[in-house]
PDB file of C-alpha atoms in Angstrom:
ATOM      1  CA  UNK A 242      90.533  64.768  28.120  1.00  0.00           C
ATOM      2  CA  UNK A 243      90.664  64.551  24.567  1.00  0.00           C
ATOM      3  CA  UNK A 244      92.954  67.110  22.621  1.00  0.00           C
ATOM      4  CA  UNK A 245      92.282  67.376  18.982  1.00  0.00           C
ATOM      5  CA  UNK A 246      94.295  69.103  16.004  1.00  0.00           C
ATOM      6  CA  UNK A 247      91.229  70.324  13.773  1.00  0.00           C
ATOM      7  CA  UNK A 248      87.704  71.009  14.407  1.00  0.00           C
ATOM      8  CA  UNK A 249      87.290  67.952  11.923  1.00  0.00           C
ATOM      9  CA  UNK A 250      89.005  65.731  14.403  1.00  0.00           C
ATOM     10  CA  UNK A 251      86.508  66.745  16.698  1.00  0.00           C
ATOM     11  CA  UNK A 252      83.973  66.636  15.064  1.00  0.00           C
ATOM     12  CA  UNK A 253      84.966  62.682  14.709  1.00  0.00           C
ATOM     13  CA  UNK A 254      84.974  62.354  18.234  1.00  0.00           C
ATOM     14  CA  UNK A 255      81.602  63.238  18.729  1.00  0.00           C
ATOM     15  CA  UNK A 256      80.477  61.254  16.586  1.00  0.00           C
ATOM     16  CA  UNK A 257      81.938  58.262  18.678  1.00  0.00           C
ATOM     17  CA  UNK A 258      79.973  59.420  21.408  1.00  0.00           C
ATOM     18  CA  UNK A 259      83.089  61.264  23.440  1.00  0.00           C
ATOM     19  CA  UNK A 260      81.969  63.479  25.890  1.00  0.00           C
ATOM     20  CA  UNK A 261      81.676  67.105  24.006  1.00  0.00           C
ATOM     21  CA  UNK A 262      82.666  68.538  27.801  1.00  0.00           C
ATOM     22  CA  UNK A 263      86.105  66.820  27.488  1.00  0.00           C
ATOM     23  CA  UNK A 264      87.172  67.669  23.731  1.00  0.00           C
ATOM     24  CA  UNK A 265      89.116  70.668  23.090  1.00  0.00           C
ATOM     25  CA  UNK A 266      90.425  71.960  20.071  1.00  0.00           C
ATOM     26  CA  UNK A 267      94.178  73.005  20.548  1.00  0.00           C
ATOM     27  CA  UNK A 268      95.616  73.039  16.970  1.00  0.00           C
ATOM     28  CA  UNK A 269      98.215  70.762  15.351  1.00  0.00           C
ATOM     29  CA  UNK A 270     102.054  70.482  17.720  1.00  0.00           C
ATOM     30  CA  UNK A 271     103.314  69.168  13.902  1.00  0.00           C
ATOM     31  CA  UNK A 272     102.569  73.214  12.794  1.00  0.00           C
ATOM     32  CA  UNK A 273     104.551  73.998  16.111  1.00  0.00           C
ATOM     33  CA  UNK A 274     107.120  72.517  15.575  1.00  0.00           C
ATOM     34  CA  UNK A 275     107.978  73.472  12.118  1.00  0.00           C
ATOM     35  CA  UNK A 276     107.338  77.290  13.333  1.00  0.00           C
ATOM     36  CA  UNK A 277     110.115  76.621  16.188  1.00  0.00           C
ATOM     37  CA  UNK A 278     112.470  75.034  13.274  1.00  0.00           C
ATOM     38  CA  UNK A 279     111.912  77.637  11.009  1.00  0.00           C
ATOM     39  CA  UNK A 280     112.948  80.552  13.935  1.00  0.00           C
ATOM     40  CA  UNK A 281     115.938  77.933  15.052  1.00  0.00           C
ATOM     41  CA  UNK A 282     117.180  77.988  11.113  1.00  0.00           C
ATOM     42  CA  UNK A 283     116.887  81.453  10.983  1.00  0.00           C
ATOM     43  CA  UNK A 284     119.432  82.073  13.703  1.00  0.00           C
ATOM     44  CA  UNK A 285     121.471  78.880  13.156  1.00  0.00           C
ATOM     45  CA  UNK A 286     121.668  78.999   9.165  1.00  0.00           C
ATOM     46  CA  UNK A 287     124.632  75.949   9.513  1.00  0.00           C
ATOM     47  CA  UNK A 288     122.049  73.456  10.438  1.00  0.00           C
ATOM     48  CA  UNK A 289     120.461  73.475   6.930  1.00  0.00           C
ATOM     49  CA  UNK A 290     123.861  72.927   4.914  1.00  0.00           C
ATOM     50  CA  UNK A 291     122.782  69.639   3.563  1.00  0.00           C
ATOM     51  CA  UNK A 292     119.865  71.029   1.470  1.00  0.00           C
ATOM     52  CA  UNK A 293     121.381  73.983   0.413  1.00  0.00           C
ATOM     53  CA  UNK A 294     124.285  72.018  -1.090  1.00  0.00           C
ATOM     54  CA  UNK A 295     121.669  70.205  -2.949  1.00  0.00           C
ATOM     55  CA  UNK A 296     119.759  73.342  -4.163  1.00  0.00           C
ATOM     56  CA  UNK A 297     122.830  75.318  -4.965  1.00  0.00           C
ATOM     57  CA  UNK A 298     123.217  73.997  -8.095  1.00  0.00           C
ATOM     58  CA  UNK A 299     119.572  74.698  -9.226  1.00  0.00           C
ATOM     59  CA  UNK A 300     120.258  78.049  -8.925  1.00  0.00           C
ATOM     60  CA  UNK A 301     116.946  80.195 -10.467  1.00  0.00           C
ATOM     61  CA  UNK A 302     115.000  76.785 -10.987  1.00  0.00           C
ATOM     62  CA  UNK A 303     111.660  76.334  -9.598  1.00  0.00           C
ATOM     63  CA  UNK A 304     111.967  73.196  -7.068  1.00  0.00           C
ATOM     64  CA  UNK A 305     110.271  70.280  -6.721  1.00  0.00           C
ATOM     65  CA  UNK A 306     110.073  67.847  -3.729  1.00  0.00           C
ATOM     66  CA  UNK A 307     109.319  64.372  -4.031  1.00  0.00           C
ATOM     67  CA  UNK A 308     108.861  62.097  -0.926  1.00  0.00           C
ATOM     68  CA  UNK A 309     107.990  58.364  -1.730  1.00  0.00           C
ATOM     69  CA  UNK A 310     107.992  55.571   0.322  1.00  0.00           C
ATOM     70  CA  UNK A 311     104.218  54.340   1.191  1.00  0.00           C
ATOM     71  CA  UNK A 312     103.675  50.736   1.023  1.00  0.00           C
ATOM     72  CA  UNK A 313     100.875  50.753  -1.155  1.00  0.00           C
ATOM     73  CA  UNK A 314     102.885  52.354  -3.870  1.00  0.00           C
ATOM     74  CA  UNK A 315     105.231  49.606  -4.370  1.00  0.00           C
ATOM     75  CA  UNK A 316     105.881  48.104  -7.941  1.00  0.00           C
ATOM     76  CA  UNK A 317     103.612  49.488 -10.662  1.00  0.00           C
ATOM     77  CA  UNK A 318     102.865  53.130  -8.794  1.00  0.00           C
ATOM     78  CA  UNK A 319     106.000  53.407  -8.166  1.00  0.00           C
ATOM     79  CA  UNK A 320     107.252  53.118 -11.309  1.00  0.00           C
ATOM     80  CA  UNK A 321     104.138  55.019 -12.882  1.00  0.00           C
ATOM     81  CA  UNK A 322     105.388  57.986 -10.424  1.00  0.00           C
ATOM     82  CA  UNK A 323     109.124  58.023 -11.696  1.00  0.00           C
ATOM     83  CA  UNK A 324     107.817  57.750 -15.285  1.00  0.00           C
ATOM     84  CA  UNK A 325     106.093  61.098 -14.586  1.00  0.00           C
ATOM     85  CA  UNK A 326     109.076  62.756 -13.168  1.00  0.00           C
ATOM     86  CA  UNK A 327     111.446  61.542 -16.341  1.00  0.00           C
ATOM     87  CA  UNK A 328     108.884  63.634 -18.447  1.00  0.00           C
ATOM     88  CA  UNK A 329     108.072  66.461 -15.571  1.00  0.00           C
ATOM     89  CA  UNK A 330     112.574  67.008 -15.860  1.00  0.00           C
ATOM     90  CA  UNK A 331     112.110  67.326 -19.461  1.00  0.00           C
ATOM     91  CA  UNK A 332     111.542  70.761 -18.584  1.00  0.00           C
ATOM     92  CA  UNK A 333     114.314  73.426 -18.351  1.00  0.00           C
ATOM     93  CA  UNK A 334     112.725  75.236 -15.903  1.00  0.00           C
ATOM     94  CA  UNK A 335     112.682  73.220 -13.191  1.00  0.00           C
ATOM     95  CA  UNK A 336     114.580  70.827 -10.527  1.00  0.00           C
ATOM     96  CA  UNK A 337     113.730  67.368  -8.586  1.00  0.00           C
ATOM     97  CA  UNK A 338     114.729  66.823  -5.112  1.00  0.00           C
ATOM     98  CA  UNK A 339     113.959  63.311  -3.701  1.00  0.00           C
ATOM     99  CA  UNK A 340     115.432  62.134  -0.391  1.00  0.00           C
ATOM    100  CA  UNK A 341     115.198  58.227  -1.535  1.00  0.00           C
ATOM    101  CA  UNK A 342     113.815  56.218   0.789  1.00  0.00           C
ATOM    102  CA  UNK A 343     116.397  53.405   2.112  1.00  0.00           C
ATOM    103  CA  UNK A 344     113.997  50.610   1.543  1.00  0.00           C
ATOM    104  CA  UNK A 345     115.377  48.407  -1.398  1.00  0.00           C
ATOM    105  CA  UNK A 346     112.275  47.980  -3.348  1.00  0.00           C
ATOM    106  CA  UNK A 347     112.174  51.860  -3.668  1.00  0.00           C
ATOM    107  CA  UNK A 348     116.204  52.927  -3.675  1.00  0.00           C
ATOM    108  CA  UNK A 349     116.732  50.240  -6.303  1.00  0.00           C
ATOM    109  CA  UNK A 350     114.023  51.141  -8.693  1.00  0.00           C
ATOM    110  CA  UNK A 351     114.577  55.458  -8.125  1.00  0.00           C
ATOM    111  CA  UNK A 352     118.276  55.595  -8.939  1.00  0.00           C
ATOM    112  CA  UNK A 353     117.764  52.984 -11.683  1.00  0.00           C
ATOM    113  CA  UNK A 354     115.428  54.915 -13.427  1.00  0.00           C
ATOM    114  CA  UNK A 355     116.414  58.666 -12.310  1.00  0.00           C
ATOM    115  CA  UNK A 356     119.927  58.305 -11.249  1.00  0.00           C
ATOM    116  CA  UNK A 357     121.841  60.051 -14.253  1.00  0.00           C
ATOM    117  CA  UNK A 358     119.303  62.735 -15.306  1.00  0.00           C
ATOM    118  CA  UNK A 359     120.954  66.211 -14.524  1.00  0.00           C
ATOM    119  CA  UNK A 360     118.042  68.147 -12.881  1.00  0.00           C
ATOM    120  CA  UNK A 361     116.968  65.151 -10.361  1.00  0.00           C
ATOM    121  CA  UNK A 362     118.890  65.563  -7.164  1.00  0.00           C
ATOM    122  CA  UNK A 363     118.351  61.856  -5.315  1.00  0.00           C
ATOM    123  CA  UNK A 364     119.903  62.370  -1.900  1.00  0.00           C
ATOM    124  CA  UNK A 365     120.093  60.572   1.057  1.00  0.00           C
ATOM    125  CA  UNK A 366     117.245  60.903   4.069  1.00  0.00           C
ATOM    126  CA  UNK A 367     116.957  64.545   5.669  1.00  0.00           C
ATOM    127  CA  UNK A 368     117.127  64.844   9.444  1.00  0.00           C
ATOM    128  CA  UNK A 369     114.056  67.251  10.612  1.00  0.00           C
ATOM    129  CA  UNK A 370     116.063  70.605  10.289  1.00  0.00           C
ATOM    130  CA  UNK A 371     116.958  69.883   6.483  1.00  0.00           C
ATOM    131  CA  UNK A 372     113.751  68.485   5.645  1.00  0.00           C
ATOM    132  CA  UNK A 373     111.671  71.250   6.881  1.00  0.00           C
ATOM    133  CA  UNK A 374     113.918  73.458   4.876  1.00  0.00           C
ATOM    134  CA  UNK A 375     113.656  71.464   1.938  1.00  0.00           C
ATOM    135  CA  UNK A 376     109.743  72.092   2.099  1.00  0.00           C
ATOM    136  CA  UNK A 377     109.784  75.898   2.677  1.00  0.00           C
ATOM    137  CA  UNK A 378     112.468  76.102  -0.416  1.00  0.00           C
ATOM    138  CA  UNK A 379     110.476  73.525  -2.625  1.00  0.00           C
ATOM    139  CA  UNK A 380     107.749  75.613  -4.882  1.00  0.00           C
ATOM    140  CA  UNK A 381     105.973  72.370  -5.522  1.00  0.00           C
ATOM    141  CA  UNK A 382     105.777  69.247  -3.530  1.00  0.00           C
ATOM    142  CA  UNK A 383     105.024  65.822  -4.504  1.00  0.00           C
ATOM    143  CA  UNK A 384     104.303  62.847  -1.662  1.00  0.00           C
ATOM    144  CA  UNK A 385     103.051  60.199  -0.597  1.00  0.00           C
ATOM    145  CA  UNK A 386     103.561  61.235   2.684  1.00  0.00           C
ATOM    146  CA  UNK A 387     101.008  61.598   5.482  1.00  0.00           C
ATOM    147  CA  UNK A 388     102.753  64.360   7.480  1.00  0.00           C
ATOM    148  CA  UNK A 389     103.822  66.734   4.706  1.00  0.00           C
ATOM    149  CA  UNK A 390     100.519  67.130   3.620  1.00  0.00           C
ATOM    150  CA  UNK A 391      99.873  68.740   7.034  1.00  0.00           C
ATOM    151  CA  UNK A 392     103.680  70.210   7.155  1.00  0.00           C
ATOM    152  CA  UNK A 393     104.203  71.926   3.562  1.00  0.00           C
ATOM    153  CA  UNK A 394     100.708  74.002   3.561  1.00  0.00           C
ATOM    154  CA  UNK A 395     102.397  75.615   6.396  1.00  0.00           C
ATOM    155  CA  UNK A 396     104.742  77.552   4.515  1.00  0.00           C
ATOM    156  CA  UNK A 397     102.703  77.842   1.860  1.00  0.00           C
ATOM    157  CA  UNK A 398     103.480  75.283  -0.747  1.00  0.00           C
ATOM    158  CA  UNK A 399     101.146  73.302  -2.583  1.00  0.00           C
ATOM    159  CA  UNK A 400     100.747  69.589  -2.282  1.00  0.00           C
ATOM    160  CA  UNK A 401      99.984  66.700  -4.882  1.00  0.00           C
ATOM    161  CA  UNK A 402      99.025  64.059  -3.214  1.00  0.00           C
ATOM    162  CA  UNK A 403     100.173  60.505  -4.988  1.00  0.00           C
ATOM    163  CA  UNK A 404      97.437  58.749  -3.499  1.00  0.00           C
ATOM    164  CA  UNK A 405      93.726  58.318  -4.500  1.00  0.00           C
ATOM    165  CA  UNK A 406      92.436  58.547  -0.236  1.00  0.00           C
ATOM    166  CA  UNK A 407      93.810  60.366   2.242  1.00  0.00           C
ATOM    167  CA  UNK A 408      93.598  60.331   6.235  1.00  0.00           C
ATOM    168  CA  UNK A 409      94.249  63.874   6.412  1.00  0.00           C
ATOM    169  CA  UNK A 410      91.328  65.227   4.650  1.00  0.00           C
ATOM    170  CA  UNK A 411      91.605  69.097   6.357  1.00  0.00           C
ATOM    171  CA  UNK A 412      94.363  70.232   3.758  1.00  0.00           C
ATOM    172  CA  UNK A 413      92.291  68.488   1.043  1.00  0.00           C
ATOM    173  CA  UNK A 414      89.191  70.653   1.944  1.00  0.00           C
ATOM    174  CA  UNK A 415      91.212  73.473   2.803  1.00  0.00           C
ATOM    175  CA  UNK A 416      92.701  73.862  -1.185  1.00  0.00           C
ATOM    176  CA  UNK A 417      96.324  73.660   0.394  1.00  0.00           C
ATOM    177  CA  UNK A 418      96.609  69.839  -1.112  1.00  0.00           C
ATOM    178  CA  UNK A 419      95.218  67.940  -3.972  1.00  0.00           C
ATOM    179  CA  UNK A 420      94.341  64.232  -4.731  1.00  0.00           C
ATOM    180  CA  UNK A 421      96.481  63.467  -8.031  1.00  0.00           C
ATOM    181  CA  UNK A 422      96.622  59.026  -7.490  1.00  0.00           C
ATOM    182  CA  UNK A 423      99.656  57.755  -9.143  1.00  0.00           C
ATOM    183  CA  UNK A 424      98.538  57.540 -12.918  1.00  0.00           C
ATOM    184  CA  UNK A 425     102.235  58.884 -14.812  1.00  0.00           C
ATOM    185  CA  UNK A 426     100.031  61.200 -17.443  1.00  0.00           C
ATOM    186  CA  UNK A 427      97.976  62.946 -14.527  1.00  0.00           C
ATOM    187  CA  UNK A 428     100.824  63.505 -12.103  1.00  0.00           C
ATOM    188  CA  UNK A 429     102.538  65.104 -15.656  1.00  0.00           C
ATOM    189  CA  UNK A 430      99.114  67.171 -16.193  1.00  0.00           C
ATOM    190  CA  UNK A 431      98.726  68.792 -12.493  1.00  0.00           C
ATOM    191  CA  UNK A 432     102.177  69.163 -11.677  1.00  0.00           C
ATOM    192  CA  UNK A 433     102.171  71.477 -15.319  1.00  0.00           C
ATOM    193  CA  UNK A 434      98.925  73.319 -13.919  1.00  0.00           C
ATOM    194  CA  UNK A 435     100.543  74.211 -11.044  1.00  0.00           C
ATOM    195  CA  UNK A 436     103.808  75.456 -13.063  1.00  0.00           C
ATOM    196  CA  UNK A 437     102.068  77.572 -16.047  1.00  0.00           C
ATOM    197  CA  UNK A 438      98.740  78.414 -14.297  1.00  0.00           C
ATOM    198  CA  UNK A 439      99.511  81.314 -12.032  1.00  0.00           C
ATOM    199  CA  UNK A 440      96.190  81.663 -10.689  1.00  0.00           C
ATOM    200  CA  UNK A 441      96.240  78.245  -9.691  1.00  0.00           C
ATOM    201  CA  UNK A 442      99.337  77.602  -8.098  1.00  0.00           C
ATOM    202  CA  UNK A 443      98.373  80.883  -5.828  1.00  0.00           C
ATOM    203  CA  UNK A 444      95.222  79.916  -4.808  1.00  0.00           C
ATOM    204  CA  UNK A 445      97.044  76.321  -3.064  1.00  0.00           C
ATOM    205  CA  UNK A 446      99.781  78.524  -1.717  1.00  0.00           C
ATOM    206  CA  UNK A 447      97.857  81.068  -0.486  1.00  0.00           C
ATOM    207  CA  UNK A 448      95.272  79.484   1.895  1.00  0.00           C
ATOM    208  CA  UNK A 449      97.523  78.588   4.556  1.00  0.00           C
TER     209      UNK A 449
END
């Protein structure tokens, strides 16, 4: 038996030849889970310490997330993406949070090049509770990450997507997430869309 996520998933499967008797369409356990979390935090607010320490001081900001850490986006997009967030802090407005990735070609270049501006929070990985709090709190999120374009739409936050492909093409489609790549002056332009352009930002946070 073949359980699928998304009627796109299936829809793959069929075209492999799978037996259409033996597909069913059960919905994605990553949305489950972060719907169990988010109940959990509510009654255990403790658990989610970490992040709030880190937002605290943000106080009336509009967030940003940032997850970075894909392979492909080593060297020259990676330093492309931290230009863009030196000029997207420029702003008053706003703050950064970016768990940094332990790897030392990304820690080393991050807190280099972001490490003393005031409204860029780098802290250290978030275990599951903190990090799916850090995505509800976040107004805007910024990755690399397979699994938080699935995660974020879920609580309504738009994605940028620092890639030019994606494996996970249902939020694409869906309007929840959007192919940005990793050129500095474009990540600048659509992360500014989605901060001035209230019409835009609500219809990516709105078709969850």
């Amino acid at each position: 038996m073949h359980f699928t996520p998304t009627k796109t998933a299936a829809t793959a499967l069929r075209r492999e030849a799978v037996d259409e008797t033996s597909i069913y369409v059960v919905g994605n356990t990553v949305v489950d889970a972060l719907q169990w979390m988010q109940e959990r935090i509510k009654t255990k607010p403790a658990i989610v310490s970490s992040l709030e320490a880190s937002v605290h001081p943000f106080k009336g900001r509009r967030i940003i997330g940032v997850t970075c850490h894909r392979h492909e986006n080593l060297g020259e997009n990676l330093q492309n993406i931290t230009d863009a967030l030196i000029r997207i802090a420029r702003r008053d407005d706003i703050a950064i949070i970016l768990p940094v990735h332990p790897n030392p070609a990304i820690s080393g270049l991050v807190k280099n090049k972001l490490g003393d501006i005031d409204n860029i929070s780098l802290i250290d990985p978030l275990d599951y509770p903190n990090f799916v709090h850090l995505l509800k709190r976040c107004d805007i999120i910024l990755t690399d990450s397979g699994g938080v374009q699935e995660e974020a739409p879920t609580f309504g936050t738009p994605v940028l997507i620092l890639r030019d492909t994606t494996e996970r093409p249902e939020a694409v489609e869906a309007g929840t997430a959007r192919l940005i790549g990793t050129d500095s002056s474009h990540i600048v332009a659509e992360t500014f869309r989605l901060l001035d352009d209230k019409v835009a930002y609500s219809e990516m946070a709105c078709q969850h």
